[in-house]
mmCIF file of C-alpha atoms in Angstrom:
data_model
loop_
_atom_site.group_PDB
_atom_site.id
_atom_site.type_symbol
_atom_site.label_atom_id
_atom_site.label_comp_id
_atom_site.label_asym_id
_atom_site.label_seq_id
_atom_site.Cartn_x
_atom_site.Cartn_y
_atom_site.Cartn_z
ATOM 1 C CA UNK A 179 -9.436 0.523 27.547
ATOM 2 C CA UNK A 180 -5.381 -0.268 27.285
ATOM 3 C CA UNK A 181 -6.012 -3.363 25.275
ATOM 4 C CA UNK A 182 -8.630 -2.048 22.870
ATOM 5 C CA UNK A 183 -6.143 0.791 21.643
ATOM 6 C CA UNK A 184 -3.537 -2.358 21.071
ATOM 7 C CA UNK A 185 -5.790 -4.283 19.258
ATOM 8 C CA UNK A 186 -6.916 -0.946 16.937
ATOM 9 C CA UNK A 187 -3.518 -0.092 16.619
ATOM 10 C CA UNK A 188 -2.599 -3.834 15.739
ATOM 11 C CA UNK A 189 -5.971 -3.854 13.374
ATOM 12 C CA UNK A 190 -4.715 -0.648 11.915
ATOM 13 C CA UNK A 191 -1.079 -1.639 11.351
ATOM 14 C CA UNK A 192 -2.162 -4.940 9.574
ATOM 15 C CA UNK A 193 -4.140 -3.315 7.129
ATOM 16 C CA UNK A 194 -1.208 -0.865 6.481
ATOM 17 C CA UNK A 195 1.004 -4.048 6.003
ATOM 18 C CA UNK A 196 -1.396 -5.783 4.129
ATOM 19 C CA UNK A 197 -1.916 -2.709 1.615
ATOM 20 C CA UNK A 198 1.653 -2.073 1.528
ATOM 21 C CA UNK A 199 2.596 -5.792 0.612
ATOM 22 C CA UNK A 200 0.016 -5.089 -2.616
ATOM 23 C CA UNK A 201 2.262 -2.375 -3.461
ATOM 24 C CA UNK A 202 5.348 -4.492 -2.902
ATOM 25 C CA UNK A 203 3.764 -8.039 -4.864
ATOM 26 C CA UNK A 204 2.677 -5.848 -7.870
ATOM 27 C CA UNK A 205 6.317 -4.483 -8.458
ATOM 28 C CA UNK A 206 8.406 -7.926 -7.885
ATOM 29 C CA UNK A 207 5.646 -9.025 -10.833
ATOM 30 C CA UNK A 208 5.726 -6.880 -13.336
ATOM 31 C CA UNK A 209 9.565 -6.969 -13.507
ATOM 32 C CA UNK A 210 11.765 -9.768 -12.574
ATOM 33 C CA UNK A 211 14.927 -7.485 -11.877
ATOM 34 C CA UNK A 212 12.851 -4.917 -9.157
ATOM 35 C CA UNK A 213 13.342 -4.864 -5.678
ATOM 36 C CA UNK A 214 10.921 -3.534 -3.256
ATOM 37 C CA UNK A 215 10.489 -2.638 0.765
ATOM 38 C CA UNK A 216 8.238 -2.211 3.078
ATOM 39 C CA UNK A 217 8.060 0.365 5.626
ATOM 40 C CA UNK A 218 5.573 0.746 8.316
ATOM 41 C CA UNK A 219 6.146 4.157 10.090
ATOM 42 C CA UNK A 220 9.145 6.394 9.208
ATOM 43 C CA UNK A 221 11.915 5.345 6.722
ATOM 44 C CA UNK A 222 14.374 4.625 9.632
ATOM 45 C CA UNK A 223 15.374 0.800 9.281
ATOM 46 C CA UNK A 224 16.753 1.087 13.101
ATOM 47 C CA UNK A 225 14.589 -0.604 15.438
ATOM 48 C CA UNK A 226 12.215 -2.333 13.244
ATOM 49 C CA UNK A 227 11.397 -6.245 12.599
ATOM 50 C CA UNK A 228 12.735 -7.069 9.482
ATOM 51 C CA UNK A 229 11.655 -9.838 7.603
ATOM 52 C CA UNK A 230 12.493 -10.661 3.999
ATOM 53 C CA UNK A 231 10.236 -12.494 1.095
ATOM 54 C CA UNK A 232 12.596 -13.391 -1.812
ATOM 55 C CA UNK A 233 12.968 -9.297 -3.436
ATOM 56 C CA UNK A 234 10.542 -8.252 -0.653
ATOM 57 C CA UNK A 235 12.172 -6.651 2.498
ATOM 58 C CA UNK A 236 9.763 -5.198 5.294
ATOM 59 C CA UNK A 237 10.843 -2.903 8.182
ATOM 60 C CA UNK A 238 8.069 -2.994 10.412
ATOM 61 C CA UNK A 239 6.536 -1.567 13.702
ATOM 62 C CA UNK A 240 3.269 -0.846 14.916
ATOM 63 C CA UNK A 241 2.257 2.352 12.821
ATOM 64 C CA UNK A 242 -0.802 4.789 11.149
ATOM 65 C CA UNK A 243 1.373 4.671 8.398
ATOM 66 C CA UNK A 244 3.447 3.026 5.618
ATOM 67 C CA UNK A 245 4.788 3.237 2.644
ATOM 68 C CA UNK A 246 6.691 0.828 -0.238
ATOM 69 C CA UNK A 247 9.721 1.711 -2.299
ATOM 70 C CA UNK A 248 10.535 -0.315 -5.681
ATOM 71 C CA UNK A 249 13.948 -0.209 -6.965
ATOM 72 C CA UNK A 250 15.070 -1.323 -10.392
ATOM 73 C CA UNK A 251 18.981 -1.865 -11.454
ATOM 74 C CA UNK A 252 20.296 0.691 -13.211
ATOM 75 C CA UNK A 253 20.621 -1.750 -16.160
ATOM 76 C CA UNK A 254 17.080 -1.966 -16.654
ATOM 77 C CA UNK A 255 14.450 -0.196 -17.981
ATOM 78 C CA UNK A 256 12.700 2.175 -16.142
ATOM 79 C CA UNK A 257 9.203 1.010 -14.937
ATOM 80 C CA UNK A 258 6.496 1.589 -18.016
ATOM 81 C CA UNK A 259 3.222 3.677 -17.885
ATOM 82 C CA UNK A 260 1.629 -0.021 -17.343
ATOM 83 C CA UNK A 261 3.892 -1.043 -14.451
ATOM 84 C CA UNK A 262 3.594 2.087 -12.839
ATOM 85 C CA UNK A 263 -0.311 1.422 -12.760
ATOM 86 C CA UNK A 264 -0.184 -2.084 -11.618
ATOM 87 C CA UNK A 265 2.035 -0.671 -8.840
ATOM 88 C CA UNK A 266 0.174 2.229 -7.772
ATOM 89 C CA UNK A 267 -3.289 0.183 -7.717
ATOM 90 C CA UNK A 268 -1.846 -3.101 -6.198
ATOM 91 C CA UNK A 269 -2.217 -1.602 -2.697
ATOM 92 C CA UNK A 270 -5.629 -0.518 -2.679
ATOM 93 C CA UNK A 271 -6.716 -3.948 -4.914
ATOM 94 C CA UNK A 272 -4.631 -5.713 -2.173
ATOM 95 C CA UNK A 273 -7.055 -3.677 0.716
ATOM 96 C CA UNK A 274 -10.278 -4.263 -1.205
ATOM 97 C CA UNK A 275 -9.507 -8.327 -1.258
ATOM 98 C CA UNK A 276 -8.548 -8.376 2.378
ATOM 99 C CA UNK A 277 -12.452 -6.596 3.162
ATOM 100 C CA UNK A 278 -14.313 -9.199 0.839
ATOM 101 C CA UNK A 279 -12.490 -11.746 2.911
ATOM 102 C CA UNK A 280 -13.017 -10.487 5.959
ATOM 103 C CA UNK A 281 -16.582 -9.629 5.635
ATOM 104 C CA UNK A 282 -17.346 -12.947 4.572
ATOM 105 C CA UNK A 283 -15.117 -14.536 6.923
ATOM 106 C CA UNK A 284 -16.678 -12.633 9.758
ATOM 107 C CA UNK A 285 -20.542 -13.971 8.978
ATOM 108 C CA UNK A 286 -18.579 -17.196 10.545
ATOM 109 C CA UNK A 287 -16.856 -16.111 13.540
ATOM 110 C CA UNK A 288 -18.829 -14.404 16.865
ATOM 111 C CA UNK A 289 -17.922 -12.889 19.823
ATOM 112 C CA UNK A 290 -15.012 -11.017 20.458
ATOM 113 C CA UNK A 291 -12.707 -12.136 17.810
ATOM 114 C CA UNK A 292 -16.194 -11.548 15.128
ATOM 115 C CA UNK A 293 -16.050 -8.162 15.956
ATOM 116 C CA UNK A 294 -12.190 -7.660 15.745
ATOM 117 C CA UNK A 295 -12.755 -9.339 12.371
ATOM 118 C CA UNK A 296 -15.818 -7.290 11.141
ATOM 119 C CA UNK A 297 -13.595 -4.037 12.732
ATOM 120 C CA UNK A 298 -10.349 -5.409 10.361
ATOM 121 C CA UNK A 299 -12.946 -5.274 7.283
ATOM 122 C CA UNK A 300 -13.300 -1.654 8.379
ATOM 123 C CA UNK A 301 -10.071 -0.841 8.562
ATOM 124 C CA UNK A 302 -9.249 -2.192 4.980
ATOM 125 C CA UNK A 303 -11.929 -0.989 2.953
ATOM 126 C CA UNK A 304 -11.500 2.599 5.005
ATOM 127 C CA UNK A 305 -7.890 1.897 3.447
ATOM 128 C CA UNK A 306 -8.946 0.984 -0.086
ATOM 129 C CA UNK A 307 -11.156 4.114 -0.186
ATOM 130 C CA UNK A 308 -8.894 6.996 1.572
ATOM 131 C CA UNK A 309 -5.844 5.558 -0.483
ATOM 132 C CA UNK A 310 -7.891 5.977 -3.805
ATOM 133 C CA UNK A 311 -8.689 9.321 -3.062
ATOM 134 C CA UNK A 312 -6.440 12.146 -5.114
ATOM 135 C CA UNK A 313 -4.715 13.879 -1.944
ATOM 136 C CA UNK A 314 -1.933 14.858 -0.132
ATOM 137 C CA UNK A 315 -1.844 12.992 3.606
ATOM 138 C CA UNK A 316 -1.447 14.791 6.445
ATOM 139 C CA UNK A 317 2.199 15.167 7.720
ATOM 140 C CA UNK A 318 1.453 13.133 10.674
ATOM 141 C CA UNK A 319 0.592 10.117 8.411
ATOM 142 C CA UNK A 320 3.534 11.095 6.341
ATOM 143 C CA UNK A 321 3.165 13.448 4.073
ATOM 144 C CA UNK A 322 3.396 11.637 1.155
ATOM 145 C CA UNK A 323 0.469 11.683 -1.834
ATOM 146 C CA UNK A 324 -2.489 8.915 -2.476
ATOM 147 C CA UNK A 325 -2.245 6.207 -4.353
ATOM 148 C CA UNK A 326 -5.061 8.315 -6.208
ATOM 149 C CA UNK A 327 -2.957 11.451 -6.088
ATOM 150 C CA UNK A 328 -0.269 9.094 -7.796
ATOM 151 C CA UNK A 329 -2.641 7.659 -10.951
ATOM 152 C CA UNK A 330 -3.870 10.567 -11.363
ATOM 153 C CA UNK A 331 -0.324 12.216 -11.910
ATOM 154 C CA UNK A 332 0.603 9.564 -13.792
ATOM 155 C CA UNK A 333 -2.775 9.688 -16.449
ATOM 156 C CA UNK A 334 -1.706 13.043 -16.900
ATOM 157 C CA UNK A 335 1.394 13.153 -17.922
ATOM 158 C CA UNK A 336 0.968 10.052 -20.052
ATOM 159 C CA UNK A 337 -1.810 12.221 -21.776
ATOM 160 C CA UNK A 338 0.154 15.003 -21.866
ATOM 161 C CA UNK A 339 3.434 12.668 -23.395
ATOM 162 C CA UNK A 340 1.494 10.919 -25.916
ATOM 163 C CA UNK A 341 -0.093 14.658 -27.150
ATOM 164 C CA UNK A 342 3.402 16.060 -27.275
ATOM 165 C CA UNK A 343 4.400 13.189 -29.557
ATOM 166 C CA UNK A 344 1.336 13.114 -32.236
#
Protein backbone atom coordinates (compact mmCIF):
# COMPACT_ATOMS: atom_id res chain seq x y z
CA UNK A 1 0.00 0.00 0.00
CA UNK A 2 3.21 2.37 1.11
CA UNK A 3 4.76 2.04 -2.28
CA UNK A 4 1.69 2.55 -4.45
CA UNK A 5 1.04 6.09 -2.76
CA UNK A 6 4.98 6.79 -3.76
CA UNK A 7 4.63 5.80 -7.07
CA UNK A 8 1.07 8.02 -7.46
CA UNK A 9 2.62 10.70 -5.79
CA UNK A 10 5.84 10.31 -8.04
CA UNK A 11 3.27 9.78 -11.21
CA UNK A 12 1.50 12.86 -10.02
CA UNK A 13 4.53 15.08 -9.42
CA UNK A 14 5.97 14.23 -12.95
CA UNK A 15 3.09 15.30 -14.70
CA UNK A 16 3.11 18.56 -12.61
CA UNK A 17 6.83 18.94 -13.73
CA UNK A 18 6.24 17.98 -17.04
CA UNK A 19 3.23 20.60 -17.45
CA UNK A 20 5.10 23.14 -15.66
CA UNK A 21 8.31 22.80 -17.92
CA UNK A 22 5.59 23.64 -20.99
CA UNK A 23 4.93 26.72 -19.20
CA UNK A 24 8.61 27.39 -18.61
CA UNK A 25 9.87 26.25 -22.62
CA UNK A 26 7.07 28.47 -24.10
CA UNK A 27 8.37 31.69 -22.25
CA UNK A 28 12.37 31.19 -22.79
CA UNK A 29 10.90 30.98 -26.70
CA UNK A 30 8.97 33.58 -27.34
CA UNK A 31 11.54 36.05 -25.89
CA UNK A 32 15.19 35.64 -25.77
CA UNK A 33 15.70 38.09 -22.69
CA UNK A 34 12.87 36.04 -20.22
CA UNK A 35 13.70 34.06 -17.44
CA UNK A 36 11.51 31.49 -15.99
CA UNK A 37 11.20 28.91 -12.76
CA UNK A 38 9.77 26.15 -11.80
CA UNK A 39 8.16 25.40 -8.64
CA UNK A 40 6.67 22.22 -7.53
CA UNK A 41 4.81 22.81 -4.16
CA UNK A 42 5.00 26.18 -2.33
CA UNK A 43 7.20 29.13 -3.53
CA UNK A 44 9.81 28.42 -0.75
CA UNK A 45 13.23 27.70 -2.63
CA UNK A 46 14.53 26.13 0.90
CA UNK A 47 14.72 22.54 0.78
CA UNK A 48 14.08 21.81 -2.76
CA UNK A 49 16.33 20.11 -5.67
CA UNK A 50 17.32 22.68 -7.82
CA UNK A 51 18.35 22.11 -11.13
CA UNK A 52 18.94 24.70 -13.85
CA UNK A 53 18.35 24.47 -17.91
CA UNK A 54 20.11 27.50 -19.50
CA UNK A 55 17.08 30.50 -18.34
CA UNK A 56 15.15 27.57 -16.78
CA UNK A 57 15.54 27.15 -12.93
CA UNK A 58 13.33 24.39 -11.14
CA UNK A 59 12.80 24.09 -7.34
CA UNK A 60 11.40 20.84 -6.94
CA UNK A 61 9.86 18.28 -4.43
CA UNK A 62 7.37 15.74 -4.55
CA UNK A 63 4.02 17.83 -4.79
CA UNK A 64 -0.05 18.04 -6.01
CA UNK A 65 1.03 21.18 -7.15
CA UNK A 66 3.17 23.64 -9.18
CA UNK A 67 3.42 26.54 -10.67
CA UNK A 68 6.00 28.65 -13.25
CA UNK A 69 7.01 32.27 -12.99
CA UNK A 70 8.51 34.19 -16.20
CA UNK A 71 10.47 37.21 -15.63
CA UNK A 72 11.49 39.73 -18.25
CA UNK A 73 14.29 42.64 -17.65
CA UNK A 74 13.00 45.69 -17.00
CA UNK A 75 14.54 46.84 -20.32
CA UNK A 76 12.30 44.88 -22.31
CA UNK A 77 9.05 44.86 -23.44
CA UNK A 78 6.44 43.52 -21.58
CA UNK A 79 5.19 40.07 -22.81
CA UNK A 80 2.50 40.67 -25.89
CA UNK A 81 -1.17 39.41 -26.07
CA UNK A 82 0.59 36.53 -28.34
CA UNK A 83 3.29 35.59 -25.81
CA UNK A 84 1.04 35.63 -23.08
CA UNK A 85 -1.02 32.87 -25.04
CA UNK A 86 1.82 30.74 -26.04
CA UNK A 87 2.68 30.86 -22.31
CA UNK A 88 -0.51 30.19 -20.77
CA UNK A 89 -1.27 27.15 -23.29
CA UNK A 90 2.34 25.68 -23.33
CA UNK A 91 1.54 23.74 -20.13
CA UNK A 92 -1.50 22.05 -20.99
CA UNK A 93 -0.04 21.45 -24.92
CA UNK A 94 3.06 20.19 -22.98
CA UNK A 95 0.43 17.60 -20.81
CA UNK A 96 -1.56 16.64 -23.90
CA UNK A 97 1.93 15.47 -25.79
CA UNK A 98 3.17 13.63 -22.75
CA UNK A 99 -0.59 11.41 -22.89
CA UNK A 100 -0.26 10.73 -26.77
CA UNK A 101 3.14 9.43 -25.84
CA UNK A 102 2.35 7.60 -23.17
CA UNK A 103 -0.68 5.95 -24.46
CA UNK A 104 1.10 4.81 -27.34
CA UNK A 105 4.11 3.98 -25.53
CA UNK A 106 2.12 1.90 -23.11
CA UNK A 107 0.45 -0.53 -26.03
CA UNK A 108 4.36 -1.68 -25.78
CA UNK A 109 5.17 -2.16 -22.28
CA UNK A 110 3.14 -4.89 -19.78
CA UNK A 111 3.08 -5.67 -16.43
CA UNK A 112 3.72 -3.51 -13.72
CA UNK A 113 5.64 -0.78 -15.28
CA UNK A 114 2.49 -0.92 -18.40
CA UNK A 115 0.22 0.02 -15.92
CA UNK A 116 2.36 2.76 -14.16
CA UNK A 117 2.69 3.97 -17.77
CA UNK A 118 -1.03 3.72 -18.87
CA UNK A 119 -1.71 5.39 -15.02
CA UNK A 120 1.06 8.42 -16.10
CA UNK A 121 -1.23 8.91 -19.38
CA UNK A 122 -3.96 9.45 -16.79
CA UNK A 123 -2.41 11.68 -14.85
CA UNK A 124 -1.44 14.01 -17.84
CA UNK A 125 -4.41 14.19 -19.81
CA UNK A 126 -6.44 14.57 -16.21
CA UNK A 127 -3.80 17.57 -16.19
CA UNK A 128 -4.38 18.88 -19.70
CA UNK A 129 -8.15 18.87 -19.04
CA UNK A 130 -8.51 20.29 -15.25
CA UNK A 131 -5.77 22.96 -16.22
CA UNK A 132 -7.95 24.08 -19.29
CA UNK A 133 -10.82 24.46 -17.30
CA UNK A 134 -11.75 28.39 -16.33
CA UNK A 135 -11.39 28.07 -12.35
CA UNK A 136 -9.99 29.00 -9.32
CA UNK A 137 -7.97 25.80 -7.56
CA UNK A 138 -8.59 24.90 -4.35
CA UNK A 139 -6.27 26.47 -1.67
CA UNK A 140 -4.79 23.20 -0.92
CA UNK A 141 -3.49 22.93 -4.56
CA UNK A 142 -2.61 26.54 -4.29
CA UNK A 143 -4.94 28.79 -4.84
CA UNK A 144 -3.92 30.13 -7.84
CA UNK A 145 -6.34 30.32 -11.24
CA UNK A 146 -6.35 27.76 -14.45
CA UNK A 147 -4.49 28.05 -17.17
CA UNK A 148 -8.19 28.40 -18.59
CA UNK A 149 -9.10 30.92 -15.93
CA UNK A 150 -5.86 32.76 -17.29
CA UNK A 151 -6.86 32.79 -21.37
CA UNK A 152 -9.88 33.50 -20.64
CA UNK A 153 -8.85 36.75 -18.65
CA UNK A 154 -6.58 37.48 -21.05
CA UNK A 155 -9.31 37.20 -24.35
CA UNK A 156 -11.15 39.55 -22.43
CA UNK A 157 -9.36 42.21 -21.80
CA UNK A 158 -7.69 42.08 -25.20
CA UNK A 159 -11.39 42.39 -26.47
CA UNK A 160 -12.16 44.82 -24.21
CA UNK A 161 -8.52 46.92 -25.19
CA UNK A 162 -8.91 46.67 -28.79
CA UNK A 163 -12.90 48.04 -28.36
CA UNK A 164 -11.65 50.88 -26.21
CA UNK A 165 -9.24 51.83 -28.99
CA UNK A 166 -11.63 51.68 -32.29
Amino acid sequence: MLIEIIIVLLVVSCSLFIHEMGHAIATVTVSKNSKAEVFLGSSSKAKKLRLSFGRITCYLTVAISGFCEYSIPKESPPFTYKQKLVFYLGGPIASLLCFVTLFIASHFVSGIAGNIIINSAGANFFLFITSLIPWTYPRFLGGLPSDGLQILNLVKANRKQREFST
